[in-house]
Tab-separated table of C-alpha atoms in Angstrom:
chain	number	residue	atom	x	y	z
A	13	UNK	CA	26.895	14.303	0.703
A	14	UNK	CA	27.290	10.665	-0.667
A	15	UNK	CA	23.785	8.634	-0.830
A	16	UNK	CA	22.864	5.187	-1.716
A	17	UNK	CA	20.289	4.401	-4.529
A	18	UNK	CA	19.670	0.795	-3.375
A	19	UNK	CA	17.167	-2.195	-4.845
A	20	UNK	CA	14.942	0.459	-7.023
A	21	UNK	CA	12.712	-1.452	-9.122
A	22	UNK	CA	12.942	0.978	-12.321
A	23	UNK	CA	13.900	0.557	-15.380
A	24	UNK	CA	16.746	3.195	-14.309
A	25	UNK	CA	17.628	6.076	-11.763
A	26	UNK	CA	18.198	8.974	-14.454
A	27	UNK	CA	15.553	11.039	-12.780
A	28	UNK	CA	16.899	10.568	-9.449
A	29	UNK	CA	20.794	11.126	-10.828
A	30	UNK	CA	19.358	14.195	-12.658
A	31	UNK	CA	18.434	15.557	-9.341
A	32	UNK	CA	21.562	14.795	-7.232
A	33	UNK	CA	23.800	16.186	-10.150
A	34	UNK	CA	22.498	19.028	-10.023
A	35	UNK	CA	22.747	19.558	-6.487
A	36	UNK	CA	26.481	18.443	-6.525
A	37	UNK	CA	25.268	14.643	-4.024
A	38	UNK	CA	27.439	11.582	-5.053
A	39	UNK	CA	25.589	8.943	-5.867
A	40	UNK	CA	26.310	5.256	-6.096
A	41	UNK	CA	24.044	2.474	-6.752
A	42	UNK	CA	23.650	-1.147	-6.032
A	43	UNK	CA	20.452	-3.905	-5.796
A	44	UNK	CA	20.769	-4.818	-1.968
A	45	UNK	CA	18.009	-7.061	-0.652
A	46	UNK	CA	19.807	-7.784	2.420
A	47	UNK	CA	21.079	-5.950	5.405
A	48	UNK	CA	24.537	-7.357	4.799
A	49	UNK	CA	23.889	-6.305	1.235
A	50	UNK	CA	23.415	-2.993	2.675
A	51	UNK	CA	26.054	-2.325	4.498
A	52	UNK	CA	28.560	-3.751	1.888
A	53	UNK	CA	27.507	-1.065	-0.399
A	54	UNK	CA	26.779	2.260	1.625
A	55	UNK	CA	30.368	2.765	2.983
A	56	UNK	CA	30.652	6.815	3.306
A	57	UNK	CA	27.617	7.334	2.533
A	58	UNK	CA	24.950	9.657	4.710
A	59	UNK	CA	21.906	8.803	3.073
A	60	UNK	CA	19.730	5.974	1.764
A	61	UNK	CA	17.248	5.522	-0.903
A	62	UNK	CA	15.581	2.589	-0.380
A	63	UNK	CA	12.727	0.328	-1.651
A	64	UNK	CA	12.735	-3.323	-0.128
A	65	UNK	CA	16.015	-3.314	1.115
A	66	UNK	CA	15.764	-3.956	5.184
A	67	UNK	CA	17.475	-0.993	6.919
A	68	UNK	CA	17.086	-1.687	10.697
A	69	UNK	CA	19.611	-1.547	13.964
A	70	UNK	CA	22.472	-3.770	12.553
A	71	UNK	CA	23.103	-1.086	9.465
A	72	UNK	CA	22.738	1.714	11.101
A	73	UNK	CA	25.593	-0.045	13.922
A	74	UNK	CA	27.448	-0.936	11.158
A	75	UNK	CA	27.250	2.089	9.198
A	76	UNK	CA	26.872	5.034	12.033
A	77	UNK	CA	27.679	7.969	9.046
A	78	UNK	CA	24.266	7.319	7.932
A	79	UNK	CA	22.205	10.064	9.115
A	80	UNK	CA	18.727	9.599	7.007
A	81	UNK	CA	16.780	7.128	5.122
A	82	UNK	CA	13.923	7.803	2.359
A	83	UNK	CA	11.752	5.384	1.078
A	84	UNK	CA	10.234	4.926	-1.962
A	85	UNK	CA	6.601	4.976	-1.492
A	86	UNK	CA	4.084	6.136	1.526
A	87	UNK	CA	5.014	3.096	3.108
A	88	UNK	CA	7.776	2.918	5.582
A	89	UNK	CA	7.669	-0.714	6.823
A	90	UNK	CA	11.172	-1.955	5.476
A	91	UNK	CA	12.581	0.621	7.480
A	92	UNK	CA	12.834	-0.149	11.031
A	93	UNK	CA	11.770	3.405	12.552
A	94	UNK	CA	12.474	2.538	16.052
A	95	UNK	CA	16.118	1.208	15.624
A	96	UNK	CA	16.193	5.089	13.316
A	97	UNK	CA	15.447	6.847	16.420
A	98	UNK	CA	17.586	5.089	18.393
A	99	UNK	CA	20.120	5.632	16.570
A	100	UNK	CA	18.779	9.420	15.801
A	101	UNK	CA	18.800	8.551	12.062
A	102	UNK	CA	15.991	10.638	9.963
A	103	UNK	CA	13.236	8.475	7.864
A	104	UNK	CA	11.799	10.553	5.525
A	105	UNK	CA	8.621	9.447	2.444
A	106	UNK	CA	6.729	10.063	-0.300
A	107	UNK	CA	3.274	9.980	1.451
A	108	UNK	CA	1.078	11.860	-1.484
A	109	UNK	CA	2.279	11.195	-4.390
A	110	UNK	CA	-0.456	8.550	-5.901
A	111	UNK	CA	-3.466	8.887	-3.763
A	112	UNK	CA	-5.688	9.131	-6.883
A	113	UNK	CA	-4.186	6.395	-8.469
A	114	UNK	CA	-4.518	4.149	-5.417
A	115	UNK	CA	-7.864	4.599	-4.841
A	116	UNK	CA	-9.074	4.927	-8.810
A	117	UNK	CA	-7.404	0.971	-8.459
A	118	UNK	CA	-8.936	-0.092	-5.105
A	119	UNK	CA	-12.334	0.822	-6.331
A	120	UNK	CA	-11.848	-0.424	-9.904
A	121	UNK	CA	-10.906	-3.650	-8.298
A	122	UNK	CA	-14.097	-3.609	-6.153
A	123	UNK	CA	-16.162	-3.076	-8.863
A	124	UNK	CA	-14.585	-6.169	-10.939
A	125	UNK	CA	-15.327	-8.077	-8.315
A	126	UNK	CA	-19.074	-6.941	-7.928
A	127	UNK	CA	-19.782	-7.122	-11.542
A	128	UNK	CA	-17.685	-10.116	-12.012
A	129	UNK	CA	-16.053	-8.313	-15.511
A	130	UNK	CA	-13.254	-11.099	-15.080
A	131	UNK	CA	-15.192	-13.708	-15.239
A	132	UNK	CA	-16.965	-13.043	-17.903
A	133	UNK	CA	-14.282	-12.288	-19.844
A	134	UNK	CA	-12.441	-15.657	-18.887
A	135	UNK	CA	-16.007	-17.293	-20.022
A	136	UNK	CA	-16.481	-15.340	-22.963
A	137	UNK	CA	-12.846	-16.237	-23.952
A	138	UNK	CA	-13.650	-20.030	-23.658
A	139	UNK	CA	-16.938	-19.734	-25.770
A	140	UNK	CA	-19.781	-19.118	-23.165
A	141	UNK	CA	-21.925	-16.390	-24.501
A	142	UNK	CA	-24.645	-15.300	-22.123
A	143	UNK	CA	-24.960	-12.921	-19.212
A	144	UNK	CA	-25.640	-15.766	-16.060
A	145	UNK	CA	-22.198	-17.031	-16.606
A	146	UNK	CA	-20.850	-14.983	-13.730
A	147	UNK	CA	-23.427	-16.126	-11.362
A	148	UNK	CA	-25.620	-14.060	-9.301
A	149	UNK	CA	-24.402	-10.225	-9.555
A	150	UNK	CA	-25.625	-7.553	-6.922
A	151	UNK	CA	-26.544	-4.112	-7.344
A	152	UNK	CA	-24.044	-1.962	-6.244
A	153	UNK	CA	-26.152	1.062	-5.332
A	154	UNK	CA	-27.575	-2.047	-2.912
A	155	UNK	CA	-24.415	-2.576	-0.537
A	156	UNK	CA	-22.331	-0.593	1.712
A	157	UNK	CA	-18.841	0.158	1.160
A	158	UNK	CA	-16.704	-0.219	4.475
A	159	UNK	CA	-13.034	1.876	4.621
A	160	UNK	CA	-10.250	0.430	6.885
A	161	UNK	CA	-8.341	4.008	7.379
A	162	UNK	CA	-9.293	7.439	6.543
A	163	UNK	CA	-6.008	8.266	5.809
A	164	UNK	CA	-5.083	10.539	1.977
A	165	UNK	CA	-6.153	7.358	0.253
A	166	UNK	CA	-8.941	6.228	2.253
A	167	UNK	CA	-10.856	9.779	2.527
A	168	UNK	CA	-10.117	9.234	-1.726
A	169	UNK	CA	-11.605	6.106	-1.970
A	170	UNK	CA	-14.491	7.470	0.234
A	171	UNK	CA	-15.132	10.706	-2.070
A	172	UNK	CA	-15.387	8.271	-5.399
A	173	UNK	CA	-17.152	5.487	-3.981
A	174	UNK	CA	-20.069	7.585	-2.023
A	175	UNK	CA	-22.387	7.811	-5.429
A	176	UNK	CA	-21.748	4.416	-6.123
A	177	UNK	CA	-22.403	2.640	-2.964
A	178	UNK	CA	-25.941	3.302	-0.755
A	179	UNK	CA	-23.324	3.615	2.213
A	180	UNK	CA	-19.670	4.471	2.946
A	181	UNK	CA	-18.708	3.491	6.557
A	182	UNK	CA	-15.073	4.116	7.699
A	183	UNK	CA	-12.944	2.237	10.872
A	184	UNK	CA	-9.930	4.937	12.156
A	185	UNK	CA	-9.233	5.195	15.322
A	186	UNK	CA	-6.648	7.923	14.805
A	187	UNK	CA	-8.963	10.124	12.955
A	188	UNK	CA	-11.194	12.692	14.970
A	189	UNK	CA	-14.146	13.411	14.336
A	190	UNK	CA	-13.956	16.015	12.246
A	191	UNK	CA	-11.972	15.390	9.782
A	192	UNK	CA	-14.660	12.282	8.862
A	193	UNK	CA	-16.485	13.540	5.868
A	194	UNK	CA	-19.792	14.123	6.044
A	195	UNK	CA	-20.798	11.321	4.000
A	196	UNK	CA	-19.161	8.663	5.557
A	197	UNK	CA	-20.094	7.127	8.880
A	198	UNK	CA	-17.882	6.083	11.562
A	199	UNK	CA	-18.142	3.376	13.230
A	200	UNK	CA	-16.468	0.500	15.293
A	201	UNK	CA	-13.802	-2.056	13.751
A	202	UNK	CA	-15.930	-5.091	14.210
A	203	UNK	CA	-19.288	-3.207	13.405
A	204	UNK	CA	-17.946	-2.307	9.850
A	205	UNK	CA	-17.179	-5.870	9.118
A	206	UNK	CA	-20.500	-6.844	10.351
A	207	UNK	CA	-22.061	-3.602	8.206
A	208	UNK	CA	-20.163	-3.590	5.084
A	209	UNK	CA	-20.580	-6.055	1.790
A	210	UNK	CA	-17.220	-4.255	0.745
A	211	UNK	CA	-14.278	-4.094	2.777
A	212	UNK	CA	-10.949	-1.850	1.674
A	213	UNK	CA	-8.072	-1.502	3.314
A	214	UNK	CA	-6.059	1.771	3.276
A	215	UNK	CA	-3.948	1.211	6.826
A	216	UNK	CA	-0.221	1.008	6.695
A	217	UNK	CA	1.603	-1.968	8.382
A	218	UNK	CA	2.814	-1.795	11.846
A	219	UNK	CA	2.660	-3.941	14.518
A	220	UNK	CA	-0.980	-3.123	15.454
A	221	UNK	CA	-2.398	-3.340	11.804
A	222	UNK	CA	-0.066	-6.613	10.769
A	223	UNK	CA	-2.305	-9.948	10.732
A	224	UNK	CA	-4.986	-7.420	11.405
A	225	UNK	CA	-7.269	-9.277	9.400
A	226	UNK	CA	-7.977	-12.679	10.442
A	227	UNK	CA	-11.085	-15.630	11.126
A	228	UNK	CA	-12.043	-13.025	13.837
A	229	UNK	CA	-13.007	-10.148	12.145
A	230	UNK	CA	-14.024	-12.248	9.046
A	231	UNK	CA	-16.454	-14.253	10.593
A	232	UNK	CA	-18.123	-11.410	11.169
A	233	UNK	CA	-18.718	-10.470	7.386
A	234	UNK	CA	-22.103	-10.913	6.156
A	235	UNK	CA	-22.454	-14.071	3.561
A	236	UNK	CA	-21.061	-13.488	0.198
A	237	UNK	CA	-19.263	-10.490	0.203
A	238	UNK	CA	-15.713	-8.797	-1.157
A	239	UNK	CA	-12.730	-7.749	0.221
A	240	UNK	CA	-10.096	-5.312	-1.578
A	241	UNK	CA	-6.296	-4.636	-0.210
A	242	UNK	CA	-4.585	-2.341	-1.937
A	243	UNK	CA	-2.304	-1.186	1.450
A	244	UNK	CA	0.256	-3.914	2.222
A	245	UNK	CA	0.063	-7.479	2.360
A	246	UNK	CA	0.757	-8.260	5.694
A	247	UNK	CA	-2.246	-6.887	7.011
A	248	UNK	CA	-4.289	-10.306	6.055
A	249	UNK	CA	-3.721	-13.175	7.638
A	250	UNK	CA	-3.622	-14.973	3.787
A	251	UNK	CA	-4.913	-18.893	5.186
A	252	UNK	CA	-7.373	-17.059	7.130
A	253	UNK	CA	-8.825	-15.183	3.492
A	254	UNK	CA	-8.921	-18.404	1.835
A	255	UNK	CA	-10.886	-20.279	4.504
A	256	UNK	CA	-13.443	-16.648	4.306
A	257	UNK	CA	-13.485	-17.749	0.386
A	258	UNK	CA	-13.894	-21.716	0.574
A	259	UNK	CA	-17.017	-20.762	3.745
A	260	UNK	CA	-18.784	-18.483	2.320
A	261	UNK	CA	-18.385	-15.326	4.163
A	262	UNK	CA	-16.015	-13.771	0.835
A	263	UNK	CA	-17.491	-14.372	-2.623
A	264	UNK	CA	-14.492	-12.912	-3.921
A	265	UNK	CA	-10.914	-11.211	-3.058
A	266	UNK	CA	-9.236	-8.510	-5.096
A	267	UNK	CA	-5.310	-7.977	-4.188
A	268	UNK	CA	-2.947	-5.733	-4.640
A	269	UNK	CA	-0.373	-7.309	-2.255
A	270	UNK	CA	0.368	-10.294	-0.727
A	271	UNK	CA	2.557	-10.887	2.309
A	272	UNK	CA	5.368	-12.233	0.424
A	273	UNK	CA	6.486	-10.711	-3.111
A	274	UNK	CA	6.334	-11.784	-6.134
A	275	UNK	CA	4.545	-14.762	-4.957
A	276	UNK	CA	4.548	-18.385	-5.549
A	277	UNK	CA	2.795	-19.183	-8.833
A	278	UNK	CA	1.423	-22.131	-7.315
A	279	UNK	CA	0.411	-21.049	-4.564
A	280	UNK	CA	-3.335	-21.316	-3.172
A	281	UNK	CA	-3.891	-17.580	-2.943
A	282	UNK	CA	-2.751	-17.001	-6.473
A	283	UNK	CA	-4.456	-19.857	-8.010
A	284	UNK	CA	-7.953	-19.592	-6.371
A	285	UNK	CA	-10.707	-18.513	-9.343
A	286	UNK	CA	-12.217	-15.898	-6.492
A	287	UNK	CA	-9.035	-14.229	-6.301
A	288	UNK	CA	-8.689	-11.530	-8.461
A	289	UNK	CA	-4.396	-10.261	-8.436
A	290	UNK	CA	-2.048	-7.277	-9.816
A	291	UNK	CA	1.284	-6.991	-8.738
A	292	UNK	CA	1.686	-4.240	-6.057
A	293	UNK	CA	0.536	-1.633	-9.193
A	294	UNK	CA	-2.487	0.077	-7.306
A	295	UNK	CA	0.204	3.192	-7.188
A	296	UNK	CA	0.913	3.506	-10.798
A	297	UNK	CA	0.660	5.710	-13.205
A	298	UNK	CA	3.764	7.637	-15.678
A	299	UNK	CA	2.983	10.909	-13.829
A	300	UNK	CA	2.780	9.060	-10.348
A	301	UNK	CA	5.558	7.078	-10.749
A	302	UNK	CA	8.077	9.974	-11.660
A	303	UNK	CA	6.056	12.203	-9.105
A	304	UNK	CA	7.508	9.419	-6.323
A	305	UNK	CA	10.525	9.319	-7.131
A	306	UNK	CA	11.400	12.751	-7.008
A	307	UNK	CA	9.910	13.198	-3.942
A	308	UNK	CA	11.946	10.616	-2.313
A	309	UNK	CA	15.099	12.132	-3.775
A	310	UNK	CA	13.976	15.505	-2.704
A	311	UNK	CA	14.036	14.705	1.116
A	312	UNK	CA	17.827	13.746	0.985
A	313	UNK	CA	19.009	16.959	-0.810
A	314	UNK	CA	16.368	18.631	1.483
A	315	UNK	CA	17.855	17.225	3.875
A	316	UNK	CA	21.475	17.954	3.079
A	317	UNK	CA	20.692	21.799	2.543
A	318	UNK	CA	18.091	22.454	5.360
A	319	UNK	CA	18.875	19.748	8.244
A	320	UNK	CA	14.934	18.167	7.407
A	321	UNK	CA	13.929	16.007	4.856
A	322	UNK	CA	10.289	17.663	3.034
A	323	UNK	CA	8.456	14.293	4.496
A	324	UNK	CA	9.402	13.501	7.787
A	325	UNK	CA	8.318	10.370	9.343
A	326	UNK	CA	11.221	9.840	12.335
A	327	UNK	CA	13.274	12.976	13.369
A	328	UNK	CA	16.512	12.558	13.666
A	329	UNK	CA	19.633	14.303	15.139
A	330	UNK	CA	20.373	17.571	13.640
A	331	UNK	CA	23.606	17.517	11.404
């Protein structure tokens, strides 16, 4: 088996080469960001590693010996699964591999934003020494947290939120319910916005989640309150957060990704004093990060031994 190690953003693949040494897979590796890029450099080869690279219908036409994909992360979106099945090619994951670490960020986010620890420290840092320099701060055991998918990280955030929070209320329509946790109340899309002073998003990107959030659903949010997105960055409609911030209806904003990345240093979303930023790094951690990558390695070789990658997210035709 020959696979493709393509636009990894680490300081190097030894863990990955480790693995695919030792269960005799060639490996070659390039930094494609385009599907041209792509197909250049994954001649021969039956599998793909990918990160951001775009892997949709015109590689998979170009290149038919390609037989499975596996993506970095839980997310799946640069992979185009419905050109995969079409062209019965397998897309596999890495769908639990920082769960804790997402939601530990998500919520540590919230909080900043709640207790305004930023802005004191920006105030502190430019002399002002007293505690009403971050405005008005609410109590948190006061407000009700609201969770946009109960999904691994979602039922997380849930579990370390609920003695926090007075309320944890959860939106997921593909959820029954059972598998809600007892502490957490479902209820209605546009009922949790109305409901919740905090709003975190844990839904992956599709085309039924993407621009999800727009004026719609935040007009609906009561005066002054937060919003944390720690999923992808295409679920916000991003001119539609910043008029939420300049009306009223969001005292504050805490991303984790933005529809386009890295962004523009100028731009409005980055430079807005109610936005609070890191750079797609809710997943993080040493043992997270090395936990990922071997699990997205793992469902090639799987793959290559069994016929099934460990994580499957398209099936595709047996070998």
């Amino acid at each position: 088996m020959k696979v493709l190690i393509t636009d990894y953003d680490f300081p190097d693949v030894d863990l990955e080469l480790a693995l695919y040494k030792e269960a005799g897979v060639e490996v070659v590796t390039a930094q494609c960001r385009t599907e041209e890029e792509v197909i250049a450099a994954s001649a021969g080869c039956q599998g793909l590693l990918v990160q951001y690279a775009p892997v949709n219908a015109k590689v998979f036409a170009a290149r038919p010996e390609i037989r499975i994909a596996s993506r970095y992360g839980a997310g799946f979106d640069t992979i185009n699964t419905a050109d995969a099945a079409a062209h019965g090619v397998w897309v596999a994951n890495s769908p639990d591999y920082g769960v804790g670490e997402v939601a530990t960020h998500a919520l540590a986010m919230a909080l900043d934003l709640i207790r305004n620890i930023t802005v004191y420290d920006r105030a502190v840092k430019a002399g002002e020494w007293h505690y009403t320099t971050a405005g008005i701060i609410p109590r948190a055991s006061d407000l009700t947290i609201g969770i946009i998918g109960l999904g691994r990280i979602g039922k997380r955030m849930a579990h370390i939120s609920r003695n926090l929070f007075k309320r944890v209320i959860a939106y997921d329509p593909y959820i029954i319910d059972g598998d809600f946790p007892a502490y957490v109340e479902r209820v209605g899309r546009e009922e949790l916005f109305r409901q919740a002073h905090v709003v975190s998003l844990h839904t992956p990107l599709n085309d039924e989640t993407r621009n999800m959030i727009d004026a719609s659903l935040l007009d609906l949010l009561q005066a002054q309150s937060y919003l944390v997105n720690s999923a992808r960055g295409g679920l916000i409609k991003i001119d539609d957060l910043l008029a939420a911030l300049e009306n009223g209806k969001l005292k504050g904003a805490a991303l984790d990704v933005l529809p386009v990345e890295p962004p523009q240093t100028a731009s409005a979303i980055v430079q807005h004093p109610r936005v609070l930023l890191s750079p797609h790094a809710a997943f993080f951690s040493d043992v997270a990060a090395r936990e990922l990558r071997r699990k997205a390695a793992q469902n090639l070789i799987d793959w290559d031994r069994t016929g099934r990658p460990s994580y499957v997210v398209v099936q595709g035709k047996n070998k």
